[in-house]
Amino acid sequence: MQEPLSPQDLLRIDREHIWHPYSAMDSDMPVYPVASAQGVRLTLSDGRELIDGMASWWCAIHGYNHPVMNTALQSQLENMSHVMFGGLTHAPAAELTQRLVDLTPAPLQKVFLSDSGSVSVEVAMKMAIQYWHSRGQSQRQHFLALRSGYHGDTFAAMSVCDPVTGMHALFKDILPQQFFVPQPLSRFGQPCVEEDIAALEQALNQHQKDVAALILEPIVQGAGGMWFYSAEYLQKARELCDKYKVLLIADEIATGFGRTGKLFACEHANISPDIMCVGKSLTGGYMSLAATLTTEEVANTIDKGEPGVFMHGPTFMASPLACTAAQTSIDLLLSSDWQANIARLQQGLETGLAPCREFDNVKEVRVLGAIGVVEMKQPVEMKTITEAFVNAGIWVRPFGKLVYLMPPFVMSDEDLAILTQNLVKVVSAC
Ligand SMILES: *Cc1c(COP(=O)(O)O)cnc(C)c1O
């Protein structure tokens, strides 16, 4: 056995060889070595403990090192960690799939399991294109998307992200061309203003013949701006997709599994999409897994067309370990009083972040479910603010003007109060 890496060596190797998300290799941005994680706390290698406000980007809903998750994964590991999914199947995949079919809106019956959120979006887009191809409309290879959306970093997923923040200029000759409608400005909890709907209807009307689907994040636009929009807009979007005969893809990768106060954000509008993507918290943050669900109609139509099969098949499709993590995470969530718990977190975020409303440097504070957002007037200085958060004993990772929290669902009122108080202190000083 090798000696464990010293923190100095770890940081040296990291600095010399490792890329981080959206980072430069030659960067003076600090990275913090995590030695372990337990409950809602990350322990750094120098012994400092941070209360985690990010749930590892929406994922770790049950916190870290959860005994029930650990036991289920250990037992699956001893049974089998992975087998290929071509020509083989297994109980973890079937059990997870049955849960997904039972929990999501009734028309969603057919499930494609893949390895990450971006891939599940690629799969959704392929499904929509193959559906129209089977129906003799193979010119429908474009998508309609909302500005300020985020759907992932692979090429097709990137093409439906916001065109300005989504790197479209950099990759312009390789990215498929899509059509965009303005971000809905009608807020969550309010009716939808006519302009928002008119813009969507106009785009559908104009591009209908070339568009396979409208893709959107229901209710909460995540990495594209942490924006909560009117449920009536989503309802209208569903109606307009039916009217103009365009499929609706709901990207629930960030919103799924309770984060917004409903199990899926589509439930705020009582709608069912034709295709739905889930990921992120699907496995409680233990493993990378995503799923794309669709209706009998879409699946059967794909089957009847050319080439008669759905054209996708990742190596790690339906990994038994990941399926076990997902199934266990869903059971843990549903066996808790999760609605009351999300309401509790919403209340804690509301109360805890409210002082920020008084600050001159803050534009607004908004909270929905277990998501709390402080929108600043100016972009934050990442290096200094990150250091300040760490020194205050909390883990918060802002982007641009957005300082936001999406804590693990298991966070106690006491820890949430410490998290928000320290966030407020750091924000007031910046
Ligand atoms: C994170 C995210 C994705 C991409 O998922 P990855 O697992 O990072 O590929 C897609 N859509 C939404 C809404 C997301 O939040």
PDB file of N, CA and C in Angstrom, residues 54 58 148 183 217 219-229 254 364 366 370-375 399 402-406:
ATOM      1  N   MET A  54     -24.972  23.508  -0.634  1.00  0.00           N
ATOM      2  CA  MET A  54     -25.138  23.232  -2.068  1.00  0.00           C
ATOM      3  C   MET A  54     -25.673  21.833  -2.367  1.00  0.00           C
ATOM      4  N   TRP A  58     -27.372  20.204  -6.051  1.00  0.00           N
ATOM      5  CA  TRP A  58     -28.743  19.681  -5.990  1.00  0.00           C
ATOM      6  C   TRP A  58     -28.845  18.202  -5.612  1.00  0.00           C
ATOM      7  N   SER A 148     -32.134  31.803 -21.083  1.00  0.00           N
ATOM      8  CA  SER A 148     -31.709  31.617 -19.690  1.00  0.00           C
ATOM      9  C   SER A 148     -31.895  30.195 -19.186  1.00  0.00           C
ATOM     10  N   GLN A 183     -37.106  34.470 -21.931  1.00  0.00           N
ATOM     11  CA  GLN A 183     -37.354  33.900 -20.609  1.00  0.00           C
ATOM     12  C   GLN A 183     -38.704  34.430 -20.095  1.00  0.00           C
ATOM     13  N   GLU A 217     -36.983  23.832 -18.571  1.00  0.00           N
ATOM     14  CA  GLU A 217     -36.920  23.428 -17.170  1.00  0.00           C
ATOM     15  C   GLU A 217     -38.238  23.890 -16.548  1.00  0.00           C
ATOM     16  N   ILE A 219     -40.781  25.392 -14.154  1.00  0.00           N
ATOM     17  CA  ILE A 219     -40.878  26.284 -12.975  1.00  0.00           C
ATOM     18  C   ILE A 219     -39.556  26.925 -12.544  1.00  0.00           C
ATOM     19  N   VAL A 220     -38.499  26.137 -12.393  1.00  0.00           N
ATOM     20  CA  VAL A 220     -37.231  26.698 -11.927  1.00  0.00           C
ATOM     21  C   VAL A 220     -36.178  26.601 -13.026  1.00  0.00           C
ATOM     22  N   GLN A 221     -35.720  27.750 -13.515  1.00  0.00           N
ATOM     23  CA  GLN A 221     -34.547  27.748 -14.384  1.00  0.00           C
ATOM     24  C   GLN A 221     -33.334  27.756 -13.471  1.00  0.00           C
ATOM     25  N   GLY A 222     -32.512  26.730 -13.562  1.00  0.00           N
ATOM     26  CA  GLY A 222     -31.418  26.541 -12.605  1.00  0.00           C
ATOM     27  C   GLY A 222     -30.173  27.321 -12.982  1.00  0.00           C
ATOM     28  N   ALA A 223     -29.176  26.604 -13.500  1.00  0.00           N
ATOM     29  CA  ALA A 223     -27.859  27.195 -13.741  1.00  0.00           C
ATOM     30  C   ALA A 223     -27.896  28.374 -14.716  1.00  0.00           C
ATOM     31  N   GLY A 224     -29.003  28.565 -15.439  1.00  0.00           N
ATOM     32  CA  GLY A 224     -29.110  29.710 -16.342  1.00  0.00           C
ATOM     33  C   GLY A 224     -29.601  30.976 -15.651  1.00  0.00           C
ATOM     34  N   GLY A 225     -29.856  30.950 -14.347  1.00  0.00           N
ATOM     35  CA  GLY A 225     -30.282  32.192 -13.698  1.00  0.00           C
ATOM     36  C   GLY A 225     -31.058  32.039 -12.398  1.00  0.00           C
ATOM     37  N   MET A 226     -31.288  30.790 -11.961  1.00  0.00           N
ATOM     38  CA  MET A 226     -32.015  30.563 -10.699  1.00  0.00           C
ATOM     39  C   MET A 226     -33.292  31.419 -10.655  1.00  0.00           C
ATOM     40  N   TRP A 227     -34.139  31.209 -11.653  1.00  0.00           N
ATOM     41  CA  TRP A 227     -35.334  32.026 -11.821  1.00  0.00           C
ATOM     42  C   TRP A 227     -36.572  31.135 -11.670  1.00  0.00           C
ATOM     43  N   PHE A 228     -37.583  31.617 -10.915  1.00  0.00           N
ATOM     44  CA  PHE A 228     -38.809  30.837 -10.684  1.00  0.00           C
ATOM     45  C   PHE A 228     -39.943  31.505 -11.457  1.00  0.00           C
ATOM     46  N   TYR A 229     -40.555  30.793 -12.396  1.00  0.00           N
ATOM     47  CA  TYR A 229     -41.569  31.447 -13.225  1.00  0.00           C
ATOM     48  C   TYR A 229     -42.965  30.867 -12.993  1.00  0.00           C
ATOM     49  N   ALA A 254     -32.784  19.189 -12.287  1.00  0.00           N
ATOM     50  CA  ALA A 254     -32.532  19.922 -11.040  1.00  0.00           C
ATOM     51  C   ALA A 254     -33.749  19.900 -10.120  1.00  0.00           C
ATOM     52  N   GLU A 364     -32.475  41.248  -5.198  1.00  0.00           N
ATOM     53  CA  GLU A 364     -33.658  40.639  -4.587  1.00  0.00           C
ATOM     54  C   GLU A 364     -33.336  39.289  -3.981  1.00  0.00           C
ATOM     55  N   ARG A 366     -35.201  35.537  -3.378  1.00  0.00           N
ATOM     56  CA  ARG A 366     -36.368  34.710  -3.704  1.00  0.00           C
ATOM     57  C   ARG A 366     -36.159  33.285  -3.194  1.00  0.00           C
ATOM     58  N   ALA A 370     -36.920  24.171  -1.274  1.00  0.00           N
ATOM     59  CA  ALA A 370     -35.623  24.178  -0.601  1.00  0.00           C
ATOM     60  C   ALA A 370     -34.563  24.858  -1.465  1.00  0.00           C
ATOM     61  N   ILE A 371     -34.949  25.945  -2.133  1.00  0.00           N
ATOM     62  CA  ILE A 371     -34.019  26.737  -2.952  1.00  0.00           C
ATOM     63  C   ILE A 371     -34.111  28.188  -2.483  1.00  0.00           C
ATOM     64  N   GLY A 372     -32.987  28.753  -2.075  1.00  0.00           N
ATOM     65  CA  GLY A 372     -32.959  30.154  -1.659  1.00  0.00           C
ATOM     66  C   GLY A 372     -31.942  30.910  -2.493  1.00  0.00           C
ATOM     67  N   VAL A 373     -32.367  32.030  -3.076  1.00  0.00           N
ATOM     68  CA  VAL A 373     -31.499  32.772  -3.991  1.00  0.00           C
ATOM     69  C   VAL A 373     -31.363  34.216  -3.522  1.00  0.00           C
ATOM     70  N   VAL A 374     -30.128  34.689  -3.427  1.00  0.00           N
ATOM     71  CA  VAL A 374     -29.869  36.115  -3.209  1.00  0.00           C
ATOM     72  C   VAL A 374     -29.247  36.630  -4.503  1.00  0.00           C
ATOM     73  N   GLU A 375     -30.009  37.473  -5.210  1.00  0.00           N
ATOM     74  CA  GLU A 375     -29.468  38.036  -6.446  1.00  0.00           C
ATOM     75  C   GLU A 375     -28.826  39.379  -6.140  1.00  0.00           C
ATOM     76  N   PHE A 399     -22.584  31.877  -8.536  1.00  0.00           N
ATOM     77  CA  PHE A 399     -22.087  32.182  -9.885  1.00  0.00           C
ATOM     78  C   PHE A 399     -22.663  33.514 -10.343  1.00  0.00           C
ATOM     79  N   LEU A 402     -25.403  35.584  -8.582  1.00  0.00           N
ATOM     80  CA  LEU A 402     -26.306  34.731  -7.801  1.00  0.00           C
ATOM     81  C   LEU A 402     -25.589  34.005  -6.677  1.00  0.00           C
ATOM     82  N   VAL A 403     -26.022  34.293  -5.461  1.00  0.00           N
ATOM     83  CA  VAL A 403     -25.558  33.564  -4.288  1.00  0.00           C
ATOM     84  C   VAL A 403     -26.762  32.734  -3.854  1.00  0.00           C
ATOM     85  N   TYR A 404     -26.632  31.426  -3.839  1.00  0.00           N
ATOM     86  CA  TYR A 404     -27.843  30.640  -3.633  1.00  0.00           C
ATOM     87  C   TYR A 404     -27.562  29.408  -2.778  1.00  0.00           C
ATOM     88  N   LEU A 405     -28.638  28.919  -2.173  1.00  0.00           N
ATOM     89  CA  LEU A 405     -28.563  27.744  -1.299  1.00  0.00           C
ATOM     90  C   LEU A 405     -29.563  26.699  -1.770  1.00  0.00           C
ATOM     91  N   MET A 406     -29.133  25.443  -1.774  1.00  0.00           N
ATOM     92  CA  MET A 406     -30.076  24.339  -1.932  1.00  0.00           C
ATOM     93  C   MET A 406     -29.591  23.210  -1.033  1.00  0.00           C
TER      94      MET A 406
END
